[in-house]
């Protein structure tokens, strides 16, 4: 059936109007919904089984990730001569046919990660060899072995960046990377590599090498002088021995973390190393044994026999002298090891050190001496050790003058050296939590002043943690001269025996205060002076009600968990506190299910988030119910229980009163004639009719 001529004309006009404005949309519609912006075409997650043939010809970057393309045929890319970047990750591709890249000689980045290229790797290798300008290739997650990798990489001399991560490579030798003279970056993480035999000798320009998450057991005679970044973390390495040479190594970052190192690594004598990561190993120093025995002067003799000649060589059993030049080292992470001491002069080799992490070891003492100058150190982490004391040379120069972060938490310290903070003019953060420390001033005991930590006058200090320090009866002015914005006093159950007057020196600056589990049970405690406070943790106390002084504060975060609260003030949502709160924790309190009007009001506050809202419960008779979903019978019963008692009595008495009134009226009407006659007889006055 033919359409009328006017209708056809109208359709043509509608197609013509706005054609220029909608050309990109038309291209997208015809290409299965792909989006074209400038020279990039995005066809990700479009359920495509092949490369669209009608995309714009000026496409330089084509994204085809997360589709179902099984093969890249010879004619797949003929229309895209300007293509420079092609991504085909997470498809089901088993084959790239030879000649698939003809006509796009300028392609310099190709990602085919997470496919099935192991099935036809030889044909795929022939296709890749036709890319003379290819600089970046991602072959990760294709179940490739080392033999397959050798074939795929045999004719890619222009490559600068290569990823072979998440494959099944087990052993590397000199045949795998022979034809990659321009390679700068190589990623081999998450394979099954247990042996490397001169595999990188020909990569003279290689600068970044990642072999993390493999099964390497040792690295011996490390000689890649041109390498700048080496990541061999998450292996099972027990030894790292650099080649004994005076050649300058370009190495800047060495990551040996999460291995099984037994000894401090033997590093290149000359290098540019600035970051050394040794976290989570089994290292220790062995010249001094825990029982006090020293191996410093213990020697062993080696008998060397060569034909008729015999030589006896005597060497020290253990030598802890570091022969490497570590003058450029800035970051040293030796956390989570088994160090119980540091050799004398060990840190003196690192004058530029700014970050030192020794947490989670077995250190019993730490010596701040002139022989180990730490003048540039900004961060020192000694947490989670067995420290009982810090030593500081008497009369020595300023200790830690550049320190900004000092973490001593979770040790066994009872005191710090006098004046340890006297020269730390830049310190901002101190964590002394979980030690047995007191703050100055302390009252004298038996005529002698008790040991304490003096932080008064540290004008730069902004964050202080004293959680679990056993503080008791704080008084005086322990924070005078500081400008703390964050203070953690949690788990000090005897610290708040009085009021908060000793905190008044921080009233103008304190923003976050934690009083968790401090045995705070009085609602009369006054917070009104802390107008700058935005975060307050009162959890784990015995508060029966919300302190009234909190209502006027403009807190952003408040934690009220684990208290004895039965309800919050009914008008809490309309006070300054309720209008400013953004985060509120309320769970594990014995709320009354029949007095939850405050809860409903808070739930209607738009900006307020209650992360534990689903855990908030209330008590109804002997039941514990979810406050967010009370059953209708409970709500109905609560309405009766909370109604006005006077009104309730009035409602109950009203029917009785009405009944009596009606009965009285009926009786009166029935007895009215007799009453009138009786009144007449007694009064003796005739009634006119």
XYZ file of C-alpha atoms in Angstrom:
689
model
C 0.000 0.000 0.000
C 1.520 3.349 -1.054
C 1.749 6.276 1.383
C 0.085 9.545 0.290
C 2.465 12.061 -1.298
C 2.011 14.746 1.425
C 3.025 12.210 4.098
C 6.214 11.270 2.220
C 7.089 14.940 1.763
C 6.601 15.603 5.462
C 8.894 12.688 6.358
C 11.607 13.993 4.038
C 11.370 17.447 5.577
C 11.629 16.025 9.118
C 14.708 13.999 8.126
C 16.340 17.022 6.559
C 15.719 19.361 9.516
C 18.442 19.010 12.117
C 20.506 16.462 10.156
C 23.698 18.367 10.791
C 23.028 18.598 14.529
C 22.368 14.891 14.851
C 25.062 13.389 12.665
C 27.017 12.002 15.624
C 23.868 10.441 17.068
C 23.118 8.871 13.702
C 26.600 7.391 13.582
C 26.148 6.042 17.095
C 22.807 4.458 16.266
C 24.174 2.810 13.128
C 27.224 1.518 15.019
C 25.310 -0.361 17.673
C 25.175 2.483 20.182
C 28.872 3.452 20.141
C 29.721 6.985 21.236
C 32.128 9.153 19.281
C 33.769 12.118 21.015
C 36.409 13.997 19.057
C 38.732 11.212 17.815
C 37.700 8.555 20.392
C 35.013 5.944 19.746
C 33.655 4.123 22.786
C 32.011 0.771 22.054
C 32.487 -0.816 25.483
C 29.851 -3.209 26.838
C 27.707 -3.233 23.682
C 27.516 -7.032 23.241
C 29.381 -6.726 19.941
C 30.575 -9.943 18.320
C 32.724 -8.153 15.729
C 34.279 -4.761 15.082
C 31.636 -2.360 13.667
C 32.442 -1.432 10.078
C 30.612 1.878 9.924
C 32.368 3.962 12.564
C 33.772 7.376 11.743
C 36.922 7.238 9.668
C 38.849 9.760 11.764
C 38.842 7.480 14.838
C 42.249 7.437 16.527
C 41.228 5.601 19.715
C 38.820 2.661 19.606
C 37.558 1.072 22.842
C 35.955 -2.361 22.412
C 36.323 -3.706 25.958
C 33.762 -6.053 27.551
C 32.261 -7.430 24.355
C 32.069 -10.920 22.824
C 34.508 -10.601 19.933
C 36.102 -14.005 19.272
C 38.451 -13.107 16.426
C 39.959 -10.100 14.705
C 39.762 -10.819 11.001
C 41.743 -9.444 8.079
C 39.050 -6.952 7.120
C 38.054 -5.902 10.654
C 40.008 -2.626 10.744
C 40.420 -1.701 7.080
C 38.305 1.450 7.439
C 40.327 2.970 10.287
C 43.649 4.090 8.834
C 44.234 6.720 11.542
C 43.878 4.305 14.467
C 46.592 4.757 17.121
C 45.089 3.161 20.216
C 43.046 -0.073 20.195
C 41.640 -1.764 23.315
C 40.012 -5.203 23.201
C 40.246 -6.288 26.846
C 37.765 -8.750 28.357
C 36.447 -10.277 25.158
C 36.532 -13.930 24.140
C 39.182 -13.457 21.524
C 41.096 -16.561 20.505
C 42.738 -15.307 17.334
C 44.118 -12.224 15.610
C 44.452 -13.210 11.969
C 47.638 -12.317 10.049
C 46.994 -9.122 8.124
C 44.399 -7.831 10.603
C 46.458 -4.661 11.103
C 47.244 -3.927 7.470
C 46.509 -0.315 6.697
C 46.979 0.936 10.294
C 50.746 1.128 10.466
C 50.520 3.970 12.986
C 49.021 1.860 15.810
C 51.199 2.410 18.892
C 49.054 1.068 21.781
C 47.275 -2.293 21.815
C 45.507 -3.881 24.786
C 44.223 -7.446 24.414
C 44.249 -8.375 28.108
C 41.909 -11.015 29.543
C 41.268 -12.978 26.385
C 42.077 -16.511 25.139
C 45.038 -15.821 22.859
C 46.905 -18.942 24.021
C 44.775 -21.022 21.624
C 46.209 -19.555 18.394
C 49.275 -17.680 19.641
C 51.441 -18.399 16.577
C 48.944 -16.823 14.167
C 48.464 -13.913 16.558
C 52.255 -13.430 16.625
C 52.287 -13.136 12.840
C 49.588 -10.463 13.038
C 51.480 -8.470 15.684
C 54.667 -8.490 13.637
C 52.975 -6.149 11.123
C 52.937 -3.266 13.654
C 56.245 -1.417 13.218
C 55.216 1.531 15.450
C 53.743 -0.444 18.369
C 55.067 0.955 21.676
C 52.607 -0.398 24.271
C 51.278 -3.971 24.386
C 49.109 -5.527 27.106
C 48.896 -9.330 26.958
C 47.856 -9.859 30.585
C 45.464 -12.659 31.494
C 45.762 -14.785 28.326
C 47.070 -18.042 29.899
C 50.378 -17.682 28.081
C 53.446 -19.752 28.894
C 57.044 -18.577 28.516
C 57.350 -20.392 25.167
C 54.223 -18.702 23.845
C 55.514 -15.340 25.074
C 58.797 -15.875 23.235
C 56.937 -16.439 19.958
C 54.546 -13.513 20.426
C 57.372 -11.065 21.180
C 59.842 -12.240 18.549
C 59.245 -9.347 16.095
C 58.247 -6.392 18.252
C 61.474 -4.430 18.429
C 59.654 -1.085 18.838
C 57.963 -1.999 22.167
C 58.559 0.326 25.110
C 55.943 -0.998 27.568
C 54.888 -4.632 27.930
C 52.515 -6.351 30.359
C 52.554 -10.134 30.677
C 50.814 -10.134 34.059
C 48.386 -12.849 35.163
C 49.629 -15.538 32.803
C 51.183 -18.972 33.500
C 54.859 -18.143 32.971
C 57.106 -20.263 35.200
C 60.708 -19.849 34.026
C 62.427 -17.043 32.140
C 65.670 -17.277 30.217
C 67.548 -15.189 27.674
C 65.375 -16.371 24.761
C 62.142 -14.691 25.865
C 62.987 -10.975 25.568
C 65.850 -11.057 23.039
C 64.267 -8.769 20.429
C 63.061 -5.912 22.675
C 65.926 -3.407 22.680
C 63.650 -0.389 23.300
C 61.720 -1.849 26.254
C 61.422 0.573 29.209
C 58.728 -1.061 31.347
C 57.946 -4.749 31.952
C 55.145 -6.144 34.120
C 55.303 -9.846 35.038
C 53.259 -9.845 38.252
C 50.935 -12.689 39.252
C 52.578 -15.464 37.246
C 54.255 -18.623 38.572
C 57.859 -17.562 38.038
C 60.332 -19.447 40.223
C 63.530 -19.050 38.183
C 65.085 -16.284 36.092
C 68.250 -17.075 34.147
C 69.746 -13.977 32.472
C 66.340 -13.110 31.041
C 66.892 -9.338 31.233
C 70.511 -9.067 30.138
C 69.606 -7.788 26.675
C 67.137 -5.162 27.901
C 69.650 -2.339 28.108
C 66.996 0.398 28.383
C 64.721 -1.329 30.908
C 63.830 1.064 33.763
C 60.782 -0.421 35.516
C 60.440 -4.124 36.328
C 57.540 -5.680 38.236
C 57.829 -9.341 39.302
C 55.458 -9.140 42.296
C 53.237 -12.065 43.325
C 55.421 -14.853 41.980
C 57.478 -17.673 43.526
C 61.020 -16.349 43.468
C 63.174 -17.759 46.289
C 66.305 -15.613 45.924
C 67.959 -12.916 43.844
C 71.726 -13.316 43.570
C 74.229 -11.176 41.654
C 71.671 -8.534 40.793
C 73.363 -6.499 38.045
C 70.680 -4.492 36.222
C 72.508 -1.186 36.562
C 70.081 0.739 34.332
C 66.962 -0.291 36.297
C 65.224 2.476 38.293
C 62.260 0.669 39.880
C 62.250 -2.993 40.925
C 59.184 -4.567 42.534
C 59.668 -8.142 43.744
C 57.173 -7.984 46.604
C 54.902 -10.899 47.526
C 57.357 -13.645 46.605
C 59.188 -16.111 48.891
C 62.619 -14.490 48.619
C 65.086 -15.311 51.400
C 68.196 -13.618 49.956
C 68.833 -10.483 47.955
C 72.469 -10.041 46.936
C 73.546 -7.339 44.519
C 76.640 -7.807 42.419
C 79.806 -6.671 44.205
C 80.759 -3.840 41.921
C 81.621 -0.170 42.127
C 79.458 0.592 39.085
C 76.734 3.163 39.652
C 73.264 1.604 39.739
C 70.369 3.822 38.650
C 68.087 2.013 41.106
C 65.742 4.432 42.925
C 62.956 2.215 44.324
C 63.379 -1.345 45.593
C 60.307 -3.171 46.927
C 61.123 -6.427 48.744
C 58.103 -6.354 51.036
C 56.028 -9.427 51.878
C 58.786 -11.981 51.365
C 60.803 -14.266 53.653
C 64.053 -12.328 53.867
C 66.237 -13.480 56.756
C 68.903 -10.765 56.481
C 69.073 -7.141 55.539
C 69.601 -7.142 51.742
C 73.073 -6.685 50.284
C 72.495 -3.587 48.185
C 74.573 -2.095 45.368
C 77.554 -0.163 46.685
C 76.702 2.864 44.563
C 73.098 3.648 43.709
C 70.469 6.380 43.663
C 68.175 4.458 45.999
C 65.608 6.710 47.735
C 62.888 4.168 48.709
C 63.621 0.787 50.292
C 60.541 -1.273 51.236
C 61.222 -4.311 53.444
C 57.864 -4.691 55.194
C 56.616 -8.120 56.320
C 59.734 -10.278 56.197
C 61.632 -12.331 58.792
C 64.713 -10.144 59.071
C 66.867 -9.534 62.095
C 70.456 -8.589 62.965
C 72.512 -11.388 64.493
C 75.730 -9.926 65.869
C 74.078 -9.563 69.270
C 71.988 -12.473 70.452
C 68.995 -12.068 72.779
C 70.885 -13.807 75.590
C 73.552 -11.073 75.475
C 76.177 -13.051 73.537
C 78.125 -11.040 70.971
C 79.449 -12.512 67.734
C 81.453 -9.394 66.911
C 84.870 -10.983 67.484
C 83.993 -14.559 66.570
C 85.940 -15.715 63.504
C 85.967 -18.752 61.249
C 88.773 -20.138 59.097
C 88.411 -21.428 55.562
C 90.962 -23.917 54.227
C 91.481 -23.345 50.492
C 93.351 -26.096 48.647
C 94.455 -25.573 45.039
C 96.703 -28.344 43.773
C 99.756 -28.432 46.000
C 99.077 -25.010 47.563
C 97.027 -24.520 50.698
C 95.700 -21.192 51.999
C 93.938 -20.445 55.256
C 91.577 -17.450 55.245
C 90.173 -16.012 58.466
C 86.961 -13.984 58.363
C 84.454 -12.685 60.882
C 81.476 -14.955 61.439
C 79.131 -11.981 61.274
C 79.775 -8.508 59.946
C 77.015 -5.933 60.205
C 78.862 -3.143 58.457
C 76.778 -1.783 55.584
C 79.063 -1.166 52.601
C 76.342 0.375 50.455
C 76.096 4.099 49.901
C 72.646 5.006 51.214
C 73.155 8.751 51.357
C 70.152 9.386 49.075
C 67.725 7.086 50.936
C 64.582 8.944 52.062
C 62.097 6.155 52.849
C 63.000 3.013 54.803
C 60.191 0.627 55.756
C 61.331 -2.278 57.947
C 57.972 -2.861 59.661
C 56.627 -6.336 60.498
C 59.991 -8.028 60.934
C 61.901 -9.512 63.884
C 64.411 -6.756 64.661
C 65.125 -6.466 68.369
C 67.975 -3.974 67.982
C 69.676 -1.817 65.348
C 73.470 -1.977 64.900
C 75.431 1.021 66.099
C 75.844 3.551 63.317
C 73.244 1.813 61.121
C 71.131 4.941 60.602
C 74.207 7.134 60.210
C 74.513 5.798 56.665
C 71.206 7.509 55.814
C 71.552 11.262 56.455
C 68.734 12.151 54.020
C 66.186 9.799 55.642
C 62.749 11.422 56.043
C 60.463 8.425 56.715
C 61.456 5.530 58.998
C 58.984 2.742 59.753
C 60.029 0.207 62.406
C 56.592 -0.711 63.714
C 55.617 -4.302 64.544
C 59.072 -5.531 65.471
C 60.653 -6.682 68.739
C 62.625 -3.543 69.598
C 63.264 -3.142 73.317
C 65.181 0.139 73.165
C 65.735 2.869 70.602
C 68.758 5.121 70.849
C 68.683 8.733 69.675
C 72.383 9.521 69.397
C 74.803 11.755 67.561
C 76.144 8.679 65.772
C 72.778 8.165 64.099
C 71.844 11.695 63.024
C 68.209 11.948 62.014
C 68.118 15.653 61.290
C 65.947 15.253 58.157
C 63.519 12.712 59.628
C 59.874 13.844 59.416
C 58.103 10.554 60.254
C 59.181 7.956 62.824
C 56.953 4.945 63.520
C 58.022 2.741 66.463
C 54.553 1.436 67.306
C 53.788 -2.164 68.323
C 57.221 -3.047 69.655
C 58.474 -4.008 73.118
C 59.972 -0.631 73.923
C 60.553 0.058 77.599
C 62.694 3.138 77.115
C 64.076 5.623 74.634
C 67.704 6.684 75.047
C 69.021 10.101 74.239
C 72.676 11.079 74.608
C 73.156 13.636 77.339
C 74.533 16.849 75.917
C 73.933 15.704 72.357
C 72.650 18.089 69.711
C 68.940 18.565 68.982
C 67.220 15.211 68.487
C 64.717 14.906 65.662
C 64.528 18.642 64.826
C 62.454 18.068 61.657
C 60.089 15.448 63.076
C 56.411 15.920 62.219
C 54.861 12.514 63.045
C 55.968 10.401 66.020
C 54.167 7.089 66.662
C 55.055 5.247 69.877
C 51.746 3.472 70.419
C 51.393 -0.036 71.836
C 54.686 -0.356 73.678
C 55.626 -0.631 77.352
C 56.922 2.877 77.903
C 56.524 4.506 81.303
C 58.471 7.673 80.539
C 60.178 9.573 77.724
C 63.557 11.314 77.885
C 63.352 14.768 79.405
C 63.009 17.365 76.706
C 62.445 14.824 73.920
C 60.091 17.366 72.314
C 62.184 20.394 73.202
C 63.677 20.762 69.722
C 60.861 19.328 67.581
C 59.723 22.650 66.196
C 57.633 21.121 63.405
C 55.877 18.243 65.112
C 52.149 17.958 64.352
C 51.160 14.394 65.328
C 52.094 12.296 68.368
C 50.603 8.890 69.191
C 51.408 7.650 72.711
C 48.383 5.383 73.046
C 48.545 2.064 74.887
C 51.593 2.811 76.997
C 51.679 3.523 80.737
C 52.317 7.229 80.614
C 51.132 10.266 82.556
C 50.929 13.869 81.447
C 52.733 16.673 83.215
C 52.144 18.293 85.582
C 51.906 15.461 88.129
C 51.855 15.796 91.904
C 55.029 14.795 93.719
C 55.128 11.284 95.186
C 57.131 10.770 98.395
C 58.997 14.004 97.831
C 59.928 13.138 94.250
C 58.153 14.206 91.105
C 56.476 11.341 89.267
C 57.647 10.633 85.696
C 55.447 12.237 83.079
C 55.368 13.405 79.473
C 55.469 17.152 79.014
C 53.823 18.439 75.852
C 53.134 21.941 77.138
C 54.278 24.661 74.797
C 54.259 22.491 71.627
C 52.583 25.133 69.515
C 52.751 23.086 66.294
C 51.142 19.957 67.787
C 47.646 19.411 66.360
C 46.943 15.669 66.839
C 47.537 13.724 70.056
C 46.437 10.195 70.946
C 46.570 9.046 74.574
C 44.166 6.112 74.334
C 44.657 3.375 76.901
C 47.480 5.107 78.792
C 45.961 4.600 82.238
C 45.628 8.332 82.804
C 44.062 9.231 86.118
C 42.820 12.379 87.828
C 43.967 14.781 85.163
C 44.249 18.313 86.422
C 46.277 21.466 86.071
C 46.942 22.571 82.529
C 48.536 19.614 80.659
C 47.732 21.110 77.232
C 48.670 24.728 77.860
C 50.512 26.272 74.936
C 49.260 23.720 72.395
C 46.742 24.128 69.588
C 45.342 20.608 69.437
C 42.552 19.966 66.953
C 42.372 16.181 67.572
C 42.584 14.524 70.997
C 41.959 10.849 71.789
C 41.527 10.046 75.495
C 39.567 6.833 75.024
C 40.024 3.783 77.269
C 41.210 5.871 80.246
C 38.570 4.958 82.809
C 40.018 7.045 85.639
C 40.870 10.190 83.713
C 37.527 11.995 84.040
C 36.912 11.819 87.761
C 36.177 15.564 87.849
C 34.970 18.107 85.329
C 36.595 19.112 82.030
C 38.312 22.229 83.350
C 41.734 20.801 82.477
C 40.627 20.782 78.825
C 39.678 24.449 78.714
C 43.045 25.424 77.208
C 41.863 23.669 74.018
C 38.394 25.185 73.900
C 39.215 27.472 70.978
C 40.976 24.891 68.766
C 39.730 21.387 69.575
C 37.666 19.928 66.734
C 37.638 16.166 67.388
C 37.498 14.650 70.879
C 37.248 10.964 71.760
C 36.073 10.064 75.259
C 35.170 6.489 74.414
C 35.118 4.101 77.364
C 36.206 6.688 79.932
C 33.585 5.805 82.561
C 31.715 9.041 81.869
C 28.310 8.694 83.499
C 27.396 12.222 84.576
C 25.072 14.200 82.342
C 26.173 17.394 84.081
C 29.512 17.448 82.258
C 29.766 20.768 80.445
C 30.807 20.865 76.772
C 29.456 24.338 76.078
C 32.917 25.962 75.990
C 34.072 23.790 73.046
C 32.466 25.797 70.274
C 34.903 24.534 67.608
C 34.087 20.877 68.252
C 32.771 19.030 65.181
C 33.412 15.397 66.172
C 32.696 13.814 69.566
C 32.901 10.143 70.601
C 31.047 9.327 73.834
C 30.567 5.616 73.164
C 31.173 2.913 75.739
C 30.179 5.004 78.740
C 27.250 4.849 81.164
C 25.363 7.963 80.140
C 21.682 7.703 81.150
C 20.782 10.786 79.107
C 22.313 13.142 76.581
C 24.283 15.928 78.325
C 22.220 19.088 77.996
C 25.262 21.168 77.021
C 25.567 19.266 73.736
C 22.332 20.704 72.398
C 23.933 24.066 71.594
C 26.999 22.610 69.807
C 27.199 22.331 66.027
C 28.712 18.866 65.790
C 29.081 17.036 62.486
C 29.713 13.608 64.013
C 28.499 12.143 67.314
C 28.964 8.589 68.609
C 26.569 7.511 71.391
C 26.893 3.736 71.116
C 27.079 1.471 74.167
C 25.540 3.791 76.735
C 22.417 3.594 78.949
C 20.227 5.930 76.924
C 16.486 5.274 76.996
C 15.684 8.280 74.808
C 17.107 11.483 73.385
C 15.483 14.867 73.967
C 12.253 15.170 72.010
C 13.398 18.389 70.379
C 16.915 17.202 69.503
C 16.225 17.443 65.766
C 15.393 21.142 66.043
C 18.292 22.189 68.235
C 21.592 23.438 66.726
C 22.995 19.941 67.340
C 20.317 18.223 65.268
C 20.526 20.764 62.452
C 24.311 20.431 62.115
C 24.773 16.675 62.579
C 25.832 14.740 59.499
C 26.775 11.408 61.092
C 25.256 9.856 64.229
C 25.874 6.454 65.844
C 23.113 5.246 68.166
C 23.142 1.452 68.480
C 23.467 -0.723 71.599
C 21.394 1.466 73.931
C 18.263 0.383 75.900
C 15.830 2.750 74.160
C 12.145 2.691 75.102
C 10.008 1.699 72.109
C 7.210 3.967 73.289
C 9.331 7.127 73.410
C 10.859 7.122 69.908
C 9.470 10.431 68.714
C 13.027 11.807 68.641
C 14.084 8.889 66.430
C 11.394 9.601 63.859
C 12.309 13.297 63.877
C 15.988 12.539 63.276
C 15.179 10.193 60.411
C 13.486 13.098 58.643
C 16.626 15.271 58.800
C 17.924 15.267 55.216
C 21.652 15.662 55.727
C 21.858 13.246 58.676
C 23.311 9.759 58.145
C 22.959 7.013 60.767
C 25.396 4.266 59.639
C 24.200 1.820 62.300
C 20.506 2.639 61.852
C 19.589 -0.988 61.198
C 21.198 -1.995 64.481
C 19.244 0.482 66.611
C 16.878 -1.484 68.855
C 14.404 -0.642 71.606
C 12.791 -2.441 74.509
C 9.085 -3.279 74.593
C 8.068 -5.239 77.680
C 10.576 -8.118 77.562
C 11.196 -7.921 73.813
C 13.956 -6.219 71.857
C 12.671 -4.811 68.578
C 14.158 -2.948 65.656
C 13.448 0.759 66.063
C 13.209 1.187 62.292
C 10.359 -1.319 61.855
C 8.059 -1.492 64.869
C 4.937 -3.683 64.377
C 1.603 -1.872 64.189
C 0.207 -3.477 67.384
C 3.222 -2.173 69.296
C 2.742 1.326 67.895
C -0.950 1.253 68.796
C -0.251 0.101 72.330
C 2.476 2.751 72.715
C 0.036 5.435 71.688
C -2.259 4.382 74.512
C 0.602 4.235 76.980
C 1.909 7.676 76.138
C -1.453 9.491 75.935
C -2.223 12.401 78.343
C -3.385 10.842 81.649
C -5.851 13.669 82.430
C -7.403 13.310 79.013
C -7.564 9.557 79.480
C -9.392 9.967 82.839
C -11.774 12.468 81.272
C -12.618 10.063 78.460
C -13.221 7.277 80.958
C -15.348 9.455 83.310
C -17.445 11.143 80.629
C -19.828 8.199 79.945
C -20.484 7.769 83.693
C -21.238 11.442 84.150
C -23.616 11.463 81.212
C -25.421 8.403 82.543
C -25.896 9.974 85.952
C -27.114 13.227 84.396
C -29.717 11.426 82.287
C -30.902 9.370 85.261
C -31.221 12.486 87.414
C -33.199 14.278 84.689
C -35.616 11.355 84.292
C -36.203 11.045 88.028
C -36.716 14.807 88.322
C -39.325 14.862 85.574
C -41.168 11.907 87.059
C -41.328 13.432 90.529
C -41.997 17.056 89.461
C -45.844 17.235 90.242
C -45.435 15.711 93.685
C -42.541 18.035 94.468
C -44.607 21.091 93.485
C -47.536 20.014 95.700
C -45.220 19.427 98.629
C -43.707 22.891 98.235
C -47.184 24.493 98.139
C -48.326 22.794 101.332
C -45.258 23.840 103.234
C -45.192 27.428 101.989
C -49.007 27.963 102.359
C -49.196 30.183 99.346
C -51.744 29.543 96.632
C -50.537 29.446 93.129
C -52.318 31.620 90.648
C -53.529 29.797 87.571
